[in-house]
GROMACS .gro file of C-alpha atoms in nm:
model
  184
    1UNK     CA    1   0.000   0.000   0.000
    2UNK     CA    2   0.110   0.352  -0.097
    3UNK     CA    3   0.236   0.626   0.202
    4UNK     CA    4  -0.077   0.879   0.276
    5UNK     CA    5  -0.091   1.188   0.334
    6UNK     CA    6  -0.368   1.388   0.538
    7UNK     CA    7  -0.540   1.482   0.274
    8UNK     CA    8  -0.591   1.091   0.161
    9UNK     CA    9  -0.863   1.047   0.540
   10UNK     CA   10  -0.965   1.378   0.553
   11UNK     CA   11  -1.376   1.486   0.548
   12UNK     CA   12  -1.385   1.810   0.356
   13UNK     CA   13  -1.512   2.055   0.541
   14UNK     CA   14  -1.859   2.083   0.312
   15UNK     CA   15  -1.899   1.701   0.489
   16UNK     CA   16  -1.972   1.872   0.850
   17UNK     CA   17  -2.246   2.044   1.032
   18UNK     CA   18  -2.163   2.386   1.180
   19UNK     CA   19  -2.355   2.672   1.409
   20UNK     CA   20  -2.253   3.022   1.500
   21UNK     CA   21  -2.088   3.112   1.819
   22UNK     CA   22  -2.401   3.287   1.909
   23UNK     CA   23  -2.638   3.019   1.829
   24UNK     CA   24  -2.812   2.850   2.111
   25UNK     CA   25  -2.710   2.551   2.290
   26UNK     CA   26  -3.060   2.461   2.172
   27UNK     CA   27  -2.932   2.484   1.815
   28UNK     CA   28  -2.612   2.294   1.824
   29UNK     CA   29  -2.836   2.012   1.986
   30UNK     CA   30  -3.030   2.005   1.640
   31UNK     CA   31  -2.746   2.049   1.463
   32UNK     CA   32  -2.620   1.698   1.620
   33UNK     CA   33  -2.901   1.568   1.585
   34UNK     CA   34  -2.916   1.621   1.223
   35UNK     CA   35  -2.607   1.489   1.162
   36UNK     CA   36  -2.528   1.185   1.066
   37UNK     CA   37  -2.244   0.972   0.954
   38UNK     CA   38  -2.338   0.687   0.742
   39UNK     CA   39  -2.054   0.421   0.802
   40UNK     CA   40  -2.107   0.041   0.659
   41UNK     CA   41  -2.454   0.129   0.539
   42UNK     CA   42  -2.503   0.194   0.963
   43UNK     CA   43  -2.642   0.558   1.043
   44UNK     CA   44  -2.450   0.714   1.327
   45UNK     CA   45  -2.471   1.071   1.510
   46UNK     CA   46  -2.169   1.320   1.482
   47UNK     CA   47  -1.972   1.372   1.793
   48UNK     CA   48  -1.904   1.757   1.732
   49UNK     CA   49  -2.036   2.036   1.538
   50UNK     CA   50  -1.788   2.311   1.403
   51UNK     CA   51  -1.804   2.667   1.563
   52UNK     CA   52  -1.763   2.987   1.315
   53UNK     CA   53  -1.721   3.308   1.397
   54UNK     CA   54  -1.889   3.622   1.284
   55UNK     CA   55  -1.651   3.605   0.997
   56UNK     CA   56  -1.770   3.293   0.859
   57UNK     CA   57  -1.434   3.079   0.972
   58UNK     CA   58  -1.425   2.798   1.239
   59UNK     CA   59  -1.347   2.922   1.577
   60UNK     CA   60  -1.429   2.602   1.787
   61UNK     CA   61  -1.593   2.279   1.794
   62UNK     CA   62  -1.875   2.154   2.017
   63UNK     CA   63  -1.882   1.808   2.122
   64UNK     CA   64  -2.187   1.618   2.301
   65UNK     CA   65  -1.961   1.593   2.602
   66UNK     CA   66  -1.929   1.976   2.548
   67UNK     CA   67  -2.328   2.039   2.552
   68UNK     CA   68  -2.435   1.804   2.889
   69UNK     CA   69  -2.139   2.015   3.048
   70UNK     CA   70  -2.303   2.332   2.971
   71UNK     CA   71  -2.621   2.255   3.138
   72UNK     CA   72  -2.399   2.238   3.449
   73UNK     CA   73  -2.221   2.558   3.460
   74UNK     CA   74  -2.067   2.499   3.817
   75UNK     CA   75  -1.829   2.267   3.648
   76UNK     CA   76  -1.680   2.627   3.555
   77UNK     CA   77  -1.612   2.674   3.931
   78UNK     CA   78  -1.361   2.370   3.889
   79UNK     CA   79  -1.041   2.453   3.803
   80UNK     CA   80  -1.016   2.269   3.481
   81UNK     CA   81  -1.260   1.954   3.482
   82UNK     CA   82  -1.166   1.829   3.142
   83UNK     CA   83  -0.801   1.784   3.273
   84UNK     CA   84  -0.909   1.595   3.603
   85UNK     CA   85  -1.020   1.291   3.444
   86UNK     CA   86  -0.658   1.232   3.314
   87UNK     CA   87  -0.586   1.163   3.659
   88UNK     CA   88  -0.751   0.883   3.746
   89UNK     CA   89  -0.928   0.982   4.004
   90UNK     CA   90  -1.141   0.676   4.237
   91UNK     CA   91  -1.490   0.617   4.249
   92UNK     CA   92  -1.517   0.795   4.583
   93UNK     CA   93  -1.349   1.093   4.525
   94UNK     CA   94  -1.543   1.194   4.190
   95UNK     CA   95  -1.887   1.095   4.436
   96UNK     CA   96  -1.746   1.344   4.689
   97UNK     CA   97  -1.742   1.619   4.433
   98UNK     CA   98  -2.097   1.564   4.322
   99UNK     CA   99  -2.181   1.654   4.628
  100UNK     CA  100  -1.948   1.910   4.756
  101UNK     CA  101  -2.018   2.101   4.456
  102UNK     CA  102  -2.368   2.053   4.414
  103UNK     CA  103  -2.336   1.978   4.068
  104UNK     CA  104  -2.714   1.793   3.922
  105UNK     CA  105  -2.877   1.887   4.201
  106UNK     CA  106  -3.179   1.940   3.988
  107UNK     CA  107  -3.405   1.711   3.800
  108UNK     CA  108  -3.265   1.724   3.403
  109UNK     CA  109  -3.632   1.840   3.284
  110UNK     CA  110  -3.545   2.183   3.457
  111UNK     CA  111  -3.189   2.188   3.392
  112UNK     CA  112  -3.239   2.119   3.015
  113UNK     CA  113  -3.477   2.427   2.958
  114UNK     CA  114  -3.176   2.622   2.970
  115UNK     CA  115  -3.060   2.513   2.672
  116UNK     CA  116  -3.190   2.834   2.497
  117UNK     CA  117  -3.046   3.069   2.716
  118UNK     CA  118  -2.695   2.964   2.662
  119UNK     CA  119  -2.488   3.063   2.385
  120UNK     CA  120  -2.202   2.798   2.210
  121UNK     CA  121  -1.965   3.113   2.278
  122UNK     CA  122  -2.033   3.036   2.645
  123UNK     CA  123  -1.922   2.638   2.621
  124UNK     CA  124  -1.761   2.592   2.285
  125UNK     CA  125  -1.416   2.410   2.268
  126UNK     CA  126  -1.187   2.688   2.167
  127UNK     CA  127  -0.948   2.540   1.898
  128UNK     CA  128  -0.537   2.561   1.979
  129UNK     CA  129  -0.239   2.558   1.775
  130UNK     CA  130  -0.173   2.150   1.827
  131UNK     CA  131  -0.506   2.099   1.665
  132UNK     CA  132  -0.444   2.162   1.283
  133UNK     CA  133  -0.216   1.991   1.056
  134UNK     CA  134  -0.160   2.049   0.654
  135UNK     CA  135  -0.314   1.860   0.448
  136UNK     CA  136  -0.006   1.710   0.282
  137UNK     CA  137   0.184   1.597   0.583
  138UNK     CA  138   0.230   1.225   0.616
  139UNK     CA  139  -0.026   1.032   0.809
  140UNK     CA  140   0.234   0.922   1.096
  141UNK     CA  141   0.270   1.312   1.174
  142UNK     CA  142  -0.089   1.330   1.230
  143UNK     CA  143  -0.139   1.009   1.418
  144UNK     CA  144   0.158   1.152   1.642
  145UNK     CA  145  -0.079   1.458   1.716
  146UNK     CA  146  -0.415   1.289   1.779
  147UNK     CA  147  -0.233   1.038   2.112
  148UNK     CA  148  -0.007   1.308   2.207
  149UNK     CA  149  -0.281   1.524   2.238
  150UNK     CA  150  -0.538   1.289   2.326
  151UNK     CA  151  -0.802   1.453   2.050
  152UNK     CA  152  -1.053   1.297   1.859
  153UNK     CA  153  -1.019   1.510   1.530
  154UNK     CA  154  -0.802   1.753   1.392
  155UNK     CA  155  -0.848   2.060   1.133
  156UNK     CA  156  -0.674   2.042   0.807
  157UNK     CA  157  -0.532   2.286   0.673
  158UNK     CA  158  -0.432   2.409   0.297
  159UNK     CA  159  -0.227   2.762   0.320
  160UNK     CA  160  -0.366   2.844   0.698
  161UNK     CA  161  -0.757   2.758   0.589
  162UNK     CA  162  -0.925   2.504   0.715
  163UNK     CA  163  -1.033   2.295   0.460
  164UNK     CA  164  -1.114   1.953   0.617
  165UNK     CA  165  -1.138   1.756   0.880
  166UNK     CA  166  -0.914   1.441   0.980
  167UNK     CA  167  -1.086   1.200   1.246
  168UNK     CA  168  -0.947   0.965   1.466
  169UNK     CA  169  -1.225   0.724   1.359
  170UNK     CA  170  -1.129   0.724   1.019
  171UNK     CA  171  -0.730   0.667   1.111
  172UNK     CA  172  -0.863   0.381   1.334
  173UNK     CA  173  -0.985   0.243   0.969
  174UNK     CA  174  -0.680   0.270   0.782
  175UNK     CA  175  -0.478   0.110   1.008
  176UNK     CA  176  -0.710  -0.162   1.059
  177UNK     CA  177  -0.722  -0.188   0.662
  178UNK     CA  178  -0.339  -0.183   0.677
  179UNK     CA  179  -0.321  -0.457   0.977
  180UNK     CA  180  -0.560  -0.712   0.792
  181UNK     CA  181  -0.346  -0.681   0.469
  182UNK     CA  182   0.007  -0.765   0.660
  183UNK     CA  183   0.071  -1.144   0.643
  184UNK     CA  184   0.110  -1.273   0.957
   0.00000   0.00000   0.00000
């Protein structure tokens, strides 16, 4: 098999949904919801949603993770929850925060009529440098960026514009493709 590129497993960017930063949480709900993958004739939701800007040009991604955590905004009280879980924290501890913070105190029906009060800009993933990669560098350079950075995606690039999308999922594919060709 020949050496890929990015550009080989990228989605264009035309493939994925996106909202504006001052859409409603409400709105990048139905955006998920509307979006589907379609993946061995199975139909599957997207995981994310692209953010853009007033200008027009993605300035974040929303993730479902991204949305339930918005409809708990004391999780913004916590120094930097998305980091925590990399620390393996036990059963017991992670109970004792529930608590201590009050965090879900609420029954979801109440919490989730929020949702169109809050705007992505408040909860949106704001995209950093490690999470773009041209679309003609070798595949192994970004496979090296998706575990070192622990992402699920990454924006490709052509000349600083994003022009596509390169998911883990569909790295997880190739190399399965490439493992079942080897001869053991």
């Amino acid at each position: 098999m020949k050496n890929i590129t990015v550009k080989d497993l990228m989605v264009p960017l035309t493939g994925f949904v996106s909202v504006s930063e001052d859409d409603s949480l409400f709105d990048a709900v139905q955006a998920l919801e509307e979006a589907f993958d379609t993946h061995d004739g199975i139909k599957t939701h997207r995981r994310a949603v692209l953010v853009s800007g007033k200008d027009g040009k993605v300035v974040g991604k929303v993730s479902q993770l991204d949305i339930i955590r918005a409809l708990e905004p004391k999780y913004n009280q916590m120094d930097d929850s998305r980091a925590m879980s990399r620390f393996g924290f036990n059963p017991k501890f992670i109970s004792n925060m529930l608590k201590e913070f009050n965090l879900w105190n609420k029954p979801l029906n109440e919490i989730c009529r929020k949702a169109t009060n809050i705007k992505v800009k408040q909860f949106m993933y704001t995209l950093t440098e490690g999470e773009y990669v041209d679309q003609d560098a070798p595949i192994n350079e970004a496979v090296h960026q998706l575990i070192i950075g622990s992402r699920q995606s990454l924006l490709v690039t052509k000349e600083k514009a994003i022009i596509g999308i390169l998911r883990s999922t569909d790295v997880f594919k190739e190399v399965c493709k490439r493992i079942k060709a080897c001869k053991l």
